[in-house]
Amino acid sequence: MTESAGGTPWIGPLDLFRIGLGPSSSHTVGPMVAAADFAARLPAGIERISAHLYGSLALTGRGHATDTALLLGLTGAQPDTLDPDDAAVILATIQRRRRLTLPSGEEVLLDPAADIVFHPRETLPLHSNGLSFTATGRGDPVGRAYYSIGGGFVLDEAGGPLDAAARAEAPVPHPFGDAAELLRRAEDAGLTIAELVRRNESVAHPGRDLSAGLARIWSAMRACVARGLAGEGELPGGLRVRRRAAALLRRLEVQGAANDPDLLGAMDWVNLWALAVNEENAAGGRVVTAPTNGAAGIIPAVLHYYDRFVPGASPAGVETFLLAASAIGAIIKRNASISGAEMGCQGEVGSACAMAAGGLAAALGGSNAQVENAAEIGLEHNLGLTCDPVGGLVQVPCIERNAIAAVKAINACRLALHGDGTHRVSLDQAVATMRQTGRDMSYKYKETSLGGLAVNVVAC
């Protein structure tokens, strides 16, 4: 991440919103990126590779497809470009032959059953989502550790961002470390939050076409919704959870044709869009981490609400939404975490709800204070939310939780816009509370499937 003028790492919208494969940004996308990095660094003459998963990655890795993500990454696949249909073919070949082809073209031995080792009772020093690789061959063994810290972000074994060398070094003109500083700098510069983010991003990444990048993100979100609305049948994994989005769409279309006067009809559509995304995510489809895969349905659902139900909605409004939402997400990531393995689901769904609420408030013309207030309401009312996926799968309660939080984000925005931006609890105080709550939260409620619904609901 680029260092700002004040030494604060710059996290921009195209850092937070990444296109990848389901079902998890921390357990699928991040490990695939780490594996690809390890494979790209290997010298010639490697004959065998093994991988080791620790902590939350070991406890829920099978349900989150961590093991298969590692295999794909070692072949050089990247989550933003790999076709899910191609992935199935690659994995079947590796399973059958018990060897894989590195990006260099060399073949190495890797028996998934023997060479991917889960260590559920162990953690690596820097994060509960730790993983390591070992490669052996004609020379000395090569080993390297990584940390998948949520949202597709990966740290190397020293704790540095994996892609730091590829990032620009230019300082941004309006750095901010928290919401108070963001509001102060925006006021001093006479900018909206979205305008401030745009100016920072254009300096941090001068060669990057921000509008084109945001349009690509929005297009990927719409494509994910469309795929989710077309999906039928049961989701993979053994829970026998049936997709509901397609049937709900048919019902809503019939109601629309009958001119159903239901005043809460918009809520049904928001539920629909969130369900569609997270069912697609659970099926291993292409989603946008927003800011994580487990919470990937909230921002697309609220953006679809804006696009369909708000008079005067425009592409410029979509950009404003995403720019403002990214500022909220950056504040949360910097001062707490968006990782379910660190914060519980308050860090994933809570963060996405805050981002969606603030983004919608900005798109609707809210003041900077109202945007901050909307984000605070969205986060405050997800505090304490646990991450307890049944069967280690991103299905129950994850899919419905996105629908509930998307509706909550819209309500948070409306509450904020009915006020003048003044409020008792600040976003910074809510973020600090989330961080403290996450630290106090039992390990079994933080993406380990050792507590909560995961042990009180029979998985099969």
XYZ file of N, CA, C and O in Angstrom, residues 24 153 238 256 273 284 287 300 306 351 365 417 419 433 436 442 447:
68
model
N -14.470 -17.736 -0.282
C -13.923 -16.901 0.783
C -12.721 -16.111 0.301
O -11.837 -16.670 -0.359
N -6.194 -9.776 0.854
C -4.893 -9.207 1.197
C -4.004 -10.300 1.785
O -4.445 -11.092 2.625
N -22.492 -30.561 1.026
C -23.122 -31.569 1.870
C -24.196 -31.075 2.808
O -24.890 -31.889 3.434
N -44.964 -8.288 -9.660
C -44.841 -7.040 -10.406
C -45.844 -6.966 -11.535
O -46.446 -5.914 -11.776
N -31.188 -9.795 -4.429
C -29.867 -9.529 -4.994
C -28.759 -10.022 -4.069
O -27.752 -10.563 -4.531
N -18.693 -21.240 -5.504
C -17.359 -21.078 -6.057
C -17.307 -20.219 -7.297
O -16.335 -20.257 -8.051
N -16.982 -13.482 -7.818
C -17.612 -12.420 -7.041
C -16.607 -11.283 -6.871
O -15.435 -11.400 -7.224
N -23.264 -5.050 -3.475
C -23.994 -5.184 -4.746
C -25.505 -5.055 -4.590
O -26.166 -4.456 -5.448
N -30.024 1.157 -5.347
C -29.815 2.525 -5.831
C -30.141 2.614 -7.319
O -30.864 3.524 -7.767
N -18.549 -4.616 8.525
C -17.799 -3.676 7.694
C -18.528 -3.402 6.384
O -18.633 -2.251 5.945
N -26.458 12.148 -2.115
C -26.185 13.565 -1.886
C -26.026 13.968 -0.447
O -26.068 15.163 -0.123
N -29.747 10.296 6.841
C -30.185 11.395 5.980
C -31.354 12.157 6.574
O -31.602 13.313 6.188
N -31.296 13.025 9.609
C -30.640 13.891 10.586
C -29.735 14.892 9.906
O -29.663 14.975 8.679
N -14.594 -0.053 19.177
C -15.379 -1.039 19.917
C -15.359 -2.386 19.222
O -15.245 -3.438 19.870
N -12.010 -3.994 19.953
C -11.949 -4.518 21.322
C -12.823 -5.763 21.475
O -12.423 -6.740 22.120
N -14.313 -15.053 21.977
C -13.723 -16.386 22.023
C -13.308 -16.837 20.625
O -13.981 -16.565 19.633
N -14.575 -17.799 12.863
C -14.345 -18.574 11.641
C -13.593 -19.874 11.890
O -12.754 -20.292 11.099
